[in-house]
C-alpha cells in the first residue's frame, strides 16, 4: 500500500523529512511498489545538461505493480467503471482480474503486429475502456504510447505520428460526443496518408459509422484480439526506459513530445493520487478529463490503478443530454472523489442551478480542480452547490511536464483558501524568482515559479530534441526547472498560481501556443501576418484573440475573411484552437528589431487601451491608435 498522510502535522513532518533527505523520502515511497530489481542509487541528476535519473539500475514493469502485486488480494475488486456517452447504454465495470486479461490479450495482439520494446504506438481514440487497456498493453510489452487527443485535426495528428515515429496507430471508427459522432477513422486516414512510418492501423468498432478499411494496413480490434493468449509475460524494463510521449504546446515552434519514464512516474503518480485525494480502498473516484491529456494519464489510468482504486471513465460531455449529466453519474455510481476543470465548473454554473435540483450528491467526499486558475465565484459555487459545504476542494497545480501534482492541498487535511493551490507536496521544493533570476525569499512575494530539486515524476526530455528541453525549462533561471507560470506566495506561505508568463494561452484548460495558432492563421492565402494573444473569457478562462494583417479583402468582405480564418485554424489544429475573435488590422506593433510587442496587444484585447506603458521603442507608434480605431465587430 502506498503511504498515506493523515493529519496536517503528518504533512509538515513528511515535508520536513523530504526536505532534509529527499533520497530517503522517495526511497520509502518507491518501496511500496513492485520492482524486479532494486535500484543501485535513488537519484543521479543535474539541471545543466539536464540529466535526471531516478531509481538508477532498477528493473520493473509498471503493469506488475498494478496487477501481479495485487491480484491475489484484490483481483475481484473493480478497476474501471465505464459510463457511456448515452446514459441508456449499459455501463461497464471491469475487475482487476478482467482488466488484466484484456491487457494481456491486447499486448499479445500488439506483439502479433511486430510491436517491440521501444516502438511507438499512437492512439487516437474516444474515452472507451479499450483506450486504457491499450495504454497498459503498451506498457506490458515495453512499447511507448503516445495518445493524441481525439479533438485534434488530421494535420495535428499526422505531425505527432511522424514526430513520434509511430508504426502502429490505434483508432476507432468514430467517437460519440453528446449527440454528435466524430469520424475518427476518416480523420486518421487523412493523417496517415502523410505518415510513411505507419505500418498497421487497429480499428475499434464503436459507433458503427461507415468507414473504409485499407487492405494490408487496417485490422479490426475484435479480430486481432480473437484467440490471443490471456497471458503475456511482462517485458523487463529499466526504471529510466520511456513509458510514454505526450505532446503539449509551448511558446514557440511545434508541439513538444514530452517524455516520461517508467520508474519515477510510477512512484510519483501513485504517491500523489493517494495523498491528494485521500483515496481509501472501496472509494469510487471520477476524473472527468480525457486520457488525451496528462490528467487522464496520471489520474484516470496510472495513479488510481497503482493504488487498486476504482476509477470511472466517462465517454461523453458534461452538457448532454443536459447539464446535469456529471451529477447523474455521481449519484448513479456513488462517486466519492470528483475531479474536473474550472472551465467545466464555470460553464455548468452559467447554465443555472436547476440542473442540480433533485441530485443527491451525498456520496461525494472530495472535489478537485485542475488545468487553470479557478476564480473565486466558481470555487464557491463548486464548494457550496456541488460539495454542499461538506467537501474539501483540492486545487491541484501541475503540468504535462511535471507528470503529477506538485502544489495542492491534501483533501481534508490542508486548510484551503479559494483559488489557492496552497502548499507544495512533500518532495517538491518551489522557489519564486524575479526576472533577473534572483530568488525572492519569504512570504508576500510574487514572481516566476521554479522548482529547485527534481521529483520522480518530472519529464526527462523532449522526444528527439534534448536541446529544446534544456533551453525551454532549464536555461531561463540557472539550476532551476522553470514552469512558465507566475505565482504569488501570500502572507501565510500559500501559493496562488497567476497564469502563464510566456506565450502560452490556456483555453478551457487546454494549452495552446500563440505561435502555433499564428502559423495556422498565416496559411490563409490572404493573410500577411498575425499575432495572437489571450484575453479574459467568462467560461473558457482565456479566449483566443487574433490580430490579423490582411491587406486585400476577398469577395466575402471582412466578415467572410474572419470566418474563413477561424475555420482554417480549426481545420489545421483542431476546434480547440479556433480563435474567438479576429480583428483585421492595418499592421502590428513592432519594435525596431521586428519583435511584436504583445504586451500592447494584450492590453487592447483586454479592452484596456488606456495605459499602454512605454511605446517609444515601436517602429511606428501610430499603428497603436490605428489598431484601437479599427473597431472590432466580430462574427
Ligand atoms: C495538468 C495540466 C499546465 C498549465 C500550467 C498552468 C495551468 C494547471 C492549474 C493551473 C492554476 C491550477 N494550470 N493547473 N493554473 N491553477 N490548479 O493542466 O497540464 O495541460 O500541461 O497545463 O496549466 O498554467 O502551467 P497542462
XYZ file of C-alpha atoms and ligand atoms in Angstrom:
661
model
C 0.000 0.000 0.000
C 1.159 3.494 -0.814
C 1.980 5.598 2.255
C -0.757 7.983 3.267
C -0.589 11.180 5.288
C -3.487 11.587 7.733
C -3.045 14.903 9.507
C -1.689 18.379 8.940
C 1.056 17.621 11.447
C 1.799 14.489 9.428
C 2.076 16.587 6.262
C 4.563 19.013 7.844
C 6.522 16.103 9.244
C 6.734 14.374 5.844
C 7.578 17.635 4.123
C 10.427 18.287 6.536
C 11.670 14.751 6.138
C 11.628 15.050 2.357
C 13.398 18.398 2.529
C 16.240 17.215 4.710
C 16.702 13.970 2.802
C 14.794 13.634 -0.472
C 16.571 10.408 -1.395
C 15.445 8.594 1.733
C 11.984 10.026 1.384
C 11.490 8.846 -2.209
C 13.138 5.529 -1.499
C 10.490 4.880 1.136
C 7.710 5.698 -1.315
C 9.264 3.519 -4.023
C 9.397 0.566 -1.650
C 5.584 0.451 -1.671
C 5.646 -0.677 -5.307
C 6.849 -3.777 -7.097
C 10.330 -3.891 -8.617
C 12.062 -6.865 -10.163
C 15.448 -5.493 -9.250
C 16.063 -2.771 -6.704
C 17.862 0.462 -7.626
C 21.583 0.981 -7.069
C 21.070 4.678 -6.479
C 17.906 6.718 -5.832
C 18.810 9.716 -7.957
C 21.512 10.930 -10.269
C 20.908 14.400 -11.636
C 21.990 17.825 -12.729
C 19.808 20.572 -14.180
C 22.518 21.828 -16.516
C 22.573 19.058 -19.110
C 19.860 18.305 -17.791
C 20.273 14.717 -16.638
C 17.536 13.298 -14.465
C 17.704 9.631 -13.477
C 15.615 8.139 -10.720
C 15.959 4.665 -9.221
C 19.113 4.072 -11.206
C 19.649 0.475 -12.254
C 16.217 -0.711 -11.105
C 14.220 -3.143 -13.269
C 10.455 -3.349 -13.373
C 7.306 -3.399 -15.424
C 4.691 -0.881 -14.286
C 1.842 -3.309 -15.035
C 3.228 -5.723 -12.432
C 2.693 -3.089 -9.727
C -0.894 -2.707 -10.956
C -1.698 -6.384 -11.434
C 0.688 -9.103 -10.289
C 1.406 -7.399 -6.974
C -2.284 -7.190 -6.122
C -4.328 -9.798 -7.964
C -4.417 -12.195 -5.019
C -5.612 -9.541 -2.613
C -7.982 -7.508 -4.762
C -8.288 -9.214 -8.120
C -12.067 -9.218 -7.830
C -12.342 -5.547 -6.955
C -13.494 -3.128 -9.608
C -10.734 -1.388 -11.510
C -12.583 0.565 -14.197
C -16.174 1.729 -14.256
C -17.116 2.963 -17.683
C -20.048 5.291 -18.218
C -21.031 5.569 -21.894
C -21.968 8.737 -23.723
C -25.593 7.634 -23.863
C -26.960 7.099 -20.361
C -29.316 4.417 -21.703
C -26.429 2.250 -22.817
C -25.212 -0.203 -20.198
C -22.306 0.988 -18.037
C -19.432 -1.492 -17.866
C -17.272 -2.429 -14.973
C -14.052 -4.401 -15.164
C -12.384 -6.033 -12.172
C -8.619 -6.009 -11.833
C -8.563 -9.630 -12.978
C -10.749 -8.917 -16.028
C -8.701 -5.862 -16.907
C -5.537 -7.940 -16.548
C -6.830 -10.482 -19.065
C -7.820 -7.766 -21.544
C -4.449 -6.057 -21.196
C -2.584 -9.301 -21.744
C -4.647 -10.204 -24.785
C -4.143 -6.837 -26.380
C -0.443 -6.929 -25.511
C -0.212 -10.192 -27.440
C -2.178 -8.615 -30.277
C 0.321 -5.756 -30.488
C 3.144 -8.265 -30.494
C 1.490 -10.078 -33.383
C 1.824 -6.826 -35.343
C 5.535 -6.834 -34.630
C 5.449 -4.175 -31.896
C 8.525 -4.497 -29.706
C 10.083 -2.805 -26.699
C 10.836 0.827 -27.529
C 8.459 1.022 -30.526
C 5.938 3.864 -30.528
C 2.216 3.299 -30.719
C -0.099 6.260 -31.420
C -3.662 6.289 -30.101
C -6.469 8.450 -31.461
C -9.484 7.213 -29.594
C -12.587 8.195 -27.662
C -12.946 7.583 -23.926
C -13.672 3.868 -24.013
C -12.182 1.111 -21.818
C -10.115 -0.128 -24.766
C -8.105 3.088 -24.592
C -6.976 2.354 -21.027
C -6.450 -1.303 -21.946
C -4.256 -0.296 -24.866
C -2.070 2.006 -22.751
C -1.424 -0.765 -20.275
C -0.843 -3.271 -23.070
C 1.859 -0.994 -24.478
C 3.420 -0.730 -21.033
C 3.232 -4.516 -20.668
C 5.437 -5.094 -23.721
C 7.619 -2.019 -23.275
C 6.170 -0.067 -26.203
C 5.931 3.710 -25.816
C 2.388 5.017 -26.060
C 1.521 8.391 -27.440
C -2.099 9.421 -27.087
C -3.323 12.186 -29.351
C -6.468 13.905 -28.122
C -9.378 12.913 -30.354
C -10.273 16.569 -30.954
C -7.115 17.285 -32.942
C -7.228 17.670 -36.711
C -5.734 15.315 -39.296
C -2.774 17.658 -39.695
C -2.040 17.775 -35.965
C -2.401 14.012 -35.768
C -0.039 13.472 -38.697
C 2.576 15.817 -37.213
C 2.529 13.913 -33.929
C 2.582 10.457 -35.505
C 5.560 11.485 -37.637
C 7.431 13.149 -34.805
C 6.992 10.079 -32.607
C 7.720 7.706 -35.489
C 4.768 5.515 -34.541
C 4.465 2.379 -36.640
C 1.100 1.359 -35.256
C -1.968 3.580 -34.841
C -4.978 2.628 -32.715
C -8.223 4.312 -33.637
C -11.965 3.758 -33.502
C -14.446 4.074 -36.331
C -15.997 7.102 -34.669
C -16.317 8.713 -31.284
C -19.517 9.817 -29.567
C -19.614 13.329 -28.188
C -23.083 14.145 -26.944
C -25.405 13.995 -29.934
C -22.547 14.044 -32.436
C -20.180 11.474 -33.857
C -16.588 12.456 -34.639
C -15.343 10.489 -37.668
C -12.053 9.463 -36.072
C -11.101 6.803 -38.621
C -11.758 9.139 -41.533
C -9.577 11.827 -39.919
C -6.890 9.249 -39.166
C -6.947 8.034 -42.789
C -6.324 11.571 -43.985
C -3.493 11.948 -41.467
C -1.827 8.620 -42.200
C -1.563 9.483 -45.895
C 1.243 11.760 -44.739
C 2.824 9.185 -42.394
C 5.054 6.731 -44.232
C 6.207 5.127 -40.971
C 2.768 3.731 -40.152
C 2.531 0.010 -40.905
C -0.689 -1.026 -39.193
C -3.913 0.546 -38.001
C -6.103 -1.254 -35.471
C -9.727 -0.141 -35.629
C -12.177 -0.453 -32.763
C -15.835 -0.698 -33.693
C -17.686 1.805 -31.520
C -20.184 3.967 -33.393
C -20.627 1.601 -36.358
C -20.365 4.567 -38.711
C -19.266 3.915 -42.275
C -15.538 3.666 -42.744
C -13.035 2.436 -45.294
C -10.670 -0.354 -44.243
C -7.364 -0.115 -46.094
C -6.201 -3.541 -47.243
C -2.869 -4.731 -45.837
C -2.816 -1.914 -43.287
C -6.052 -1.888 -41.285
C -7.309 -4.594 -38.981
C -10.337 -4.742 -36.715
C -9.700 -4.674 -32.968
C -12.088 -7.584 -32.353
C -10.324 -9.673 -34.985
C -6.863 -9.048 -33.680
C -7.646 -9.968 -30.072
C -9.629 -13.008 -31.101
C -7.846 -16.127 -29.904
C -4.961 -14.270 -28.253
C -3.440 -15.894 -25.192
C -4.705 -14.492 -21.889
C -1.199 -14.158 -20.566
C 1.622 -12.083 -21.925
C 4.877 -12.052 -19.966
C 5.741 -8.533 -18.849
C 8.820 -7.130 -20.543
C 11.581 -6.307 -18.096
C 12.195 -2.571 -18.298
C 14.770 -0.218 -16.883
C 13.431 2.423 -14.476
C 14.535 5.092 -16.953
C 13.085 3.475 -20.082
C 10.336 5.591 -21.680
C 6.724 4.948 -20.709
C 5.015 7.482 -22.943
C 5.266 10.574 -25.090
C 2.570 13.205 -24.753
C 2.518 16.291 -26.955
C 1.948 19.701 -25.449
C 2.192 23.238 -26.709
C 4.998 25.612 -25.916
C 5.535 29.294 -26.520
C 7.440 28.712 -29.738
C 7.516 26.233 -32.557
C 5.730 22.974 -32.970
C 4.269 20.971 -30.063
C 6.773 19.194 -27.881
C 6.774 15.460 -27.277
C 7.129 15.365 -23.506
C 8.747 12.112 -22.469
C 8.041 10.354 -19.187
C 9.946 7.330 -17.972
C 8.663 4.371 -16.041
C 10.060 4.167 -12.517
C 9.810 7.742 -11.334
C 6.441 8.372 -12.974
C 5.059 5.252 -11.315
C 6.193 6.276 -7.839
C 5.072 9.856 -8.273
C 1.583 9.252 -9.652
C 0.908 6.513 -7.099
C 2.014 8.662 -4.172
C 0.294 11.879 -5.242
C -3.006 10.213 -6.165
C -3.336 8.597 -2.762
C -2.382 11.660 -0.785
C -4.015 14.499 -2.695
C -7.384 12.735 -2.990
C -7.032 10.826 0.285
C -8.236 7.769 -1.533
C -9.372 4.820 0.628
C -9.993 1.290 -0.625
C -13.547 0.943 -1.898
C -13.973 4.605 -2.854
C -15.219 5.424 -6.339
C -13.081 8.086 -7.988
C -14.177 10.064 -11.069
C -11.870 12.300 -13.065
C -13.671 13.977 -15.966
C -10.541 14.644 -18.030
C -9.820 12.972 -21.339
C -6.987 10.444 -21.492
C -5.671 12.537 -24.379
C -4.264 14.919 -21.759
C -1.790 14.364 -18.938
C -4.542 14.487 -16.298
C -6.111 11.419 -17.837
C -2.802 9.568 -17.999
C -1.808 10.244 -14.408
C -5.156 10.439 -12.652
C -7.543 8.236 -14.602
C -5.169 5.439 -15.512
C -1.843 5.132 -13.718
C -2.256 6.828 -10.312
C -5.603 5.209 -9.463
C -4.778 1.756 -10.821
C -1.444 1.668 -8.969
C -3.499 2.211 -5.817
C -6.007 -0.526 -6.572
C -8.655 2.178 -6.898
C -11.983 2.159 -8.743
C -11.573 4.708 -11.490
C -14.525 5.943 -13.506
C -14.121 6.742 -17.188
C -16.799 8.839 -18.870
C -17.180 8.814 -22.627
C -19.450 11.822 -23.050
C -19.645 15.531 -22.343
C -20.919 17.443 -19.278
C -23.870 19.052 -21.057
C -25.515 16.106 -22.763
C -28.319 15.136 -22.596
C -28.357 18.080 -20.190
C -26.099 19.997 -17.846
C -26.917 17.614 -15.001
C -25.000 14.700 -16.524
C -21.994 14.816 -14.169
C -24.327 14.863 -11.169
C -26.349 11.948 -12.522
C -23.125 9.980 -12.868
C -22.051 10.901 -9.334
C -25.370 9.623 -7.961
C -25.564 6.562 -10.209
C -22.079 5.296 -9.356
C -21.894 6.780 -5.852
C -18.772 8.754 -6.649
C -16.622 9.746 -3.662
C -13.881 11.823 -5.280
C -14.732 14.076 -8.219
C -12.005 15.844 -10.218
C -12.723 18.318 -13.016
C -11.559 21.553 -14.673
C -12.555 25.114 -13.727
C -13.872 25.669 -17.253
C -16.426 22.870 -16.760
C -17.441 24.358 -13.421
C -17.857 27.837 -14.923
C -19.882 26.510 -17.815
C -22.212 24.490 -15.546
C -22.528 27.425 -13.168
C -23.570 29.676 -16.031
C -26.345 27.267 -17.029
C -28.025 27.623 -13.653
C -28.696 25.643 -10.509
C -31.766 23.861 -11.831
C -29.532 21.068 -13.121
C -28.514 20.310 -9.559
C -32.114 20.032 -8.378
C -33.004 16.539 -7.288
C -29.413 15.289 -7.320
C -28.322 13.834 -4.023
C -24.542 14.200 -4.377
C -24.243 12.818 -0.851
C -21.616 10.229 -1.771
C -19.107 12.992 -2.540
C -16.213 13.406 -0.103
C -13.609 15.299 -2.115
C -13.749 17.744 -5.034
C -10.770 18.577 -7.197
C -9.837 21.050 -9.918
C -7.001 21.166 -12.416
C -5.845 22.863 -15.559
C -6.125 26.577 -14.936
C -6.651 29.074 -12.154
C -10.088 28.821 -10.586
C -11.790 32.139 -9.898
C -13.427 32.667 -6.531
C -17.016 32.626 -7.834
C -16.540 29.251 -9.461
C -14.756 27.942 -6.355
C -17.633 28.978 -4.109
C -20.293 27.582 -6.408
C -18.441 24.257 -6.562
C -17.961 24.244 -2.816
C -21.495 25.288 -1.848
C -23.697 23.745 -4.526
C -21.820 20.622 -5.556
C -19.953 19.878 -2.344
C -22.836 21.184 -0.170
C -20.260 22.819 2.076
C -19.035 19.403 3.181
C -16.295 18.564 0.712
C -12.800 19.989 0.685
C -11.661 21.291 -2.715
C -8.192 20.329 -3.881
C -6.966 22.925 -6.377
C -4.146 20.917 -7.918
C -1.414 22.759 -9.789
C 0.788 20.805 -12.162
C 1.759 20.384 -15.820
C 2.264 17.809 -18.559
C 5.959 18.157 -17.824
C 5.612 17.537 -14.095
C 3.872 14.170 -14.535
C 1.813 14.656 -11.393
C 0.538 17.240 -8.951
C 3.197 19.482 -7.377
C 1.248 22.069 -5.397
C -2.121 21.200 -3.871
C -3.972 20.793 -0.621
C -4.258 17.259 0.725
C -8.005 16.706 0.843
C -9.477 17.426 4.248
C -6.019 17.982 5.730
C -4.620 21.221 4.344
C -6.878 24.194 5.171
C -7.961 25.639 1.813
C -8.362 29.175 0.504
C -10.415 29.848 -2.617
C -8.228 29.966 -5.732
C -5.052 28.963 -3.924
C -3.231 25.748 -4.768
C -1.921 26.152 -1.196
C 1.248 24.180 -0.358
C 3.782 22.009 -2.176
C 3.582 18.251 -1.767
C 6.374 16.515 0.138
C 9.454 16.235 -2.056
C 8.577 19.363 -4.056
C 10.697 22.457 -3.444
C 9.361 25.537 -5.239
C 11.188 28.831 -5.476
C 9.988 32.190 -6.737
C 12.441 34.245 -8.757
C 12.313 37.723 -10.231
C 13.008 38.336 -13.917
C 16.729 38.562 -13.220
C 16.696 35.146 -11.595
C 17.083 36.358 -8.036
C 15.243 34.189 -5.549
C 12.504 36.042 -3.692
C 12.590 34.570 -0.235
C 9.984 34.799 2.484
C 6.279 35.422 2.159
C 4.188 38.031 0.342
C 6.255 37.792 -2.835
C 5.324 37.409 -6.483
C 7.339 36.228 -9.479
C 8.245 33.295 -11.700
C 7.594 29.830 -10.362
C 10.576 27.479 -10.474
C 11.405 24.178 -8.790
C 14.889 23.728 -7.443
C 15.171 19.982 -6.992
C 13.969 17.104 -9.170
C 10.948 14.992 -8.248
C 10.458 11.478 -9.633
C 7.536 12.340 -11.952
C 9.253 15.078 -13.926
C 9.730 14.827 -17.691
C 13.135 13.602 -18.800
C 13.374 15.136 -22.246
C 11.513 16.264 -25.329
C 11.336 13.353 -27.732
C 14.126 13.767 -30.262
C 15.170 17.213 -29.045
C 17.040 17.297 -25.768
C 18.466 20.742 -26.541
C 14.968 22.152 -26.742
C 14.178 20.509 -23.412
C 17.153 22.228 -21.833
C 16.509 25.572 -23.479
C 12.822 25.623 -22.613
C 12.966 24.637 -18.976
C 16.498 24.946 -17.611
C 18.164 27.991 -19.118
C 15.862 30.860 -18.097
C 16.952 30.506 -14.479
C 20.179 28.667 -13.756
C 19.864 25.399 -11.851
C 16.096 25.635 -11.665
C 13.268 23.987 -13.571
C 11.185 26.903 -14.899
C 7.460 26.222 -15.068
C 6.357 29.127 -17.281
C 3.845 30.168 -14.608
C 3.653 33.276 -12.480
C 2.858 32.815 -8.819
C 2.265 34.676 -5.586
C 3.219 33.335 -2.177
C 0.955 35.101 0.295
C 1.480 36.070 3.896
C 0.723 32.506 5.030
C 3.166 30.927 2.601
C 0.279 29.730 0.400
C 0.802 29.596 -3.361
C -1.611 31.190 -5.795
C -0.924 30.467 -9.451
C -1.377 33.590 -11.547
C -1.217 32.025 -15.018
C 1.365 31.723 -17.769
C 4.092 34.293 -18.114
C 5.121 33.037 -21.567
C 3.307 32.960 -24.895
C 1.149 30.028 -23.970
C -2.559 30.572 -23.569
C -4.842 28.359 -21.560
C -8.203 27.960 -23.229
C -10.689 25.866 -21.257
C -7.744 24.242 -19.531
C -6.081 23.359 -22.853
C -2.630 24.677 -23.519
C -2.066 26.386 -26.843
C 0.987 28.177 -28.128
C 0.288 31.545 -29.717
C 2.927 30.794 -32.365
C 1.140 27.607 -33.337
C -2.138 29.443 -33.886
C -0.397 32.253 -35.760
C 1.233 29.747 -38.097
C -2.169 28.269 -38.847
C -3.684 31.724 -39.482
C -0.780 32.668 -41.735
C -1.563 29.731 -44.005
C -4.673 31.613 -45.119
C -3.919 32.864 -48.650
C -4.987 36.448 -47.919
C -3.140 36.841 -44.627
C 0.211 38.621 -44.431
C 0.914 38.179 -40.767
C -0.838 37.817 -37.439
C -0.414 37.992 -33.691
C -2.443 36.028 -31.192
C -2.977 36.836 -27.527
C -5.224 35.572 -24.762
C -7.987 37.694 -23.227
C -10.246 37.083 -20.219
C -13.195 34.879 -21.124
C -16.031 34.180 -18.689
C -16.309 30.446 -19.393
C -13.062 29.420 -21.057
C -10.787 31.310 -18.677
C -8.906 32.699 -21.637
C -10.218 33.254 -25.131
C -8.149 33.498 -28.319
C -7.850 36.987 -29.817
C -6.186 37.219 -33.208
C -4.903 40.443 -34.755
C -4.566 39.791 -38.457
C -2.984 41.819 -41.235
C -4.851 41.111 -44.404
C -4.418 43.890 -46.977
C -6.675 42.533 -49.721
C -10.235 41.631 -48.893
C -11.960 38.786 -50.713
C -15.440 38.968 -52.132
C -16.954 37.907 -48.822
C -15.549 41.094 -47.268
C -14.262 41.370 -43.724
C -16.829 39.091 -42.250
C -16.099 36.335 -44.757
C -12.377 36.560 -44.093
C -12.753 36.406 -40.345
C -14.918 33.351 -40.670
C -12.578 31.584 -43.054
C -9.584 32.368 -40.808
C -11.365 30.759 -37.866
C -12.343 27.752 -39.920
C -8.797 27.417 -41.233
C -7.369 27.209 -37.727
C -9.987 24.668 -36.749
C -9.026 22.542 -39.698
C -5.264 22.855 -39.241
C -5.002 22.400 -35.456
C -8.448 21.368 -34.263
C -11.597 23.103 -32.989
C -9.992 23.857 -29.597
C -7.668 26.358 -31.264
C -10.382 28.251 -33.194
C -9.958 31.969 -32.455
C -12.860 33.554 -30.578
C -12.194 36.976 -32.017
C -10.435 38.049 -35.177
C -9.603 41.706 -35.698
C -8.313 42.825 -39.071
C -5.651 45.465 -38.525
C -3.500 47.580 -40.842
C -0.264 46.461 -39.118
C 1.185 45.042 -35.910
C 3.043 46.978 -33.216
C 6.675 46.038 -33.721
C 9.917 47.153 -32.197
C 12.750 48.371 -34.377
C 14.195 44.883 -34.223
C 10.957 43.479 -35.601
C 9.583 41.917 -32.426
C 5.857 42.117 -31.932
C 5.006 43.914 -28.681
C 2.380 41.536 -27.425
C 2.039 43.462 -24.191
C 0.241 46.181 -26.151
C -1.987 43.749 -27.987
C -2.883 42.023 -24.719
C -3.997 45.346 -23.265
C -6.114 46.128 -26.315
C -7.633 42.632 -26.242
C -8.491 43.091 -22.587
C -10.310 46.277 -23.541
C -7.897 48.384 -21.515
C -6.111 50.598 -24.002
C -5.745 53.468 -21.567
C -2.414 52.577 -20.046
C -0.173 51.010 -22.655
C 3.095 51.877 -20.943
C 6.186 52.857 -22.861
C 5.659 52.545 -26.607
C 8.619 54.650 -27.663
C 10.602 51.628 -28.868
C 7.991 50.959 -31.531
C 8.998 51.350 -35.124
C 5.687 53.045 -35.886
C 3.911 54.475 -32.850
C 0.857 55.475 -34.887
C -0.052 51.897 -35.518
C -1.354 51.567 -31.957
C -4.022 54.210 -32.471
C -4.976 52.658 -35.798
C -5.440 49.243 -34.160
C -7.578 50.728 -31.404
C -9.633 52.579 -34.015
C -10.222 49.566 -36.251
C -13.168 48.755 -34.026
C -13.859 45.127 -33.581
C -17.153 43.921 -34.950
C -16.841 40.192 -34.864
C -18.819 37.398 -36.450
C -2.255 19.320 -15.528
C -2.303 20.297 -16.643
C -0.290 23.180 -17.448
C -0.602 24.626 -17.167
C 0.189 25.191 -16.026
C -0.727 26.297 -15.521
C -2.103 25.727 -15.720
C -2.735 23.748 -14.286
C -3.536 24.741 -12.530
C -3.100 25.727 -13.427
C -3.724 27.384 -11.963
C -4.104 25.182 -11.285
N -2.616 25.064 -14.521
N -3.297 23.536 -13.092
N -3.188 27.039 -13.148
N -4.165 26.511 -11.055
N -4.577 24.318 -10.383
O -3.208 21.085 -16.737
O -1.263 20.245 -17.527
O -2.156 20.868 -19.821
O 0.315 20.829 -19.302
O -1.173 22.627 -18.404
O -1.971 24.754 -16.778
O -0.576 27.439 -16.303
O 1.451 25.644 -16.441
P -1.064 21.113 -18.849
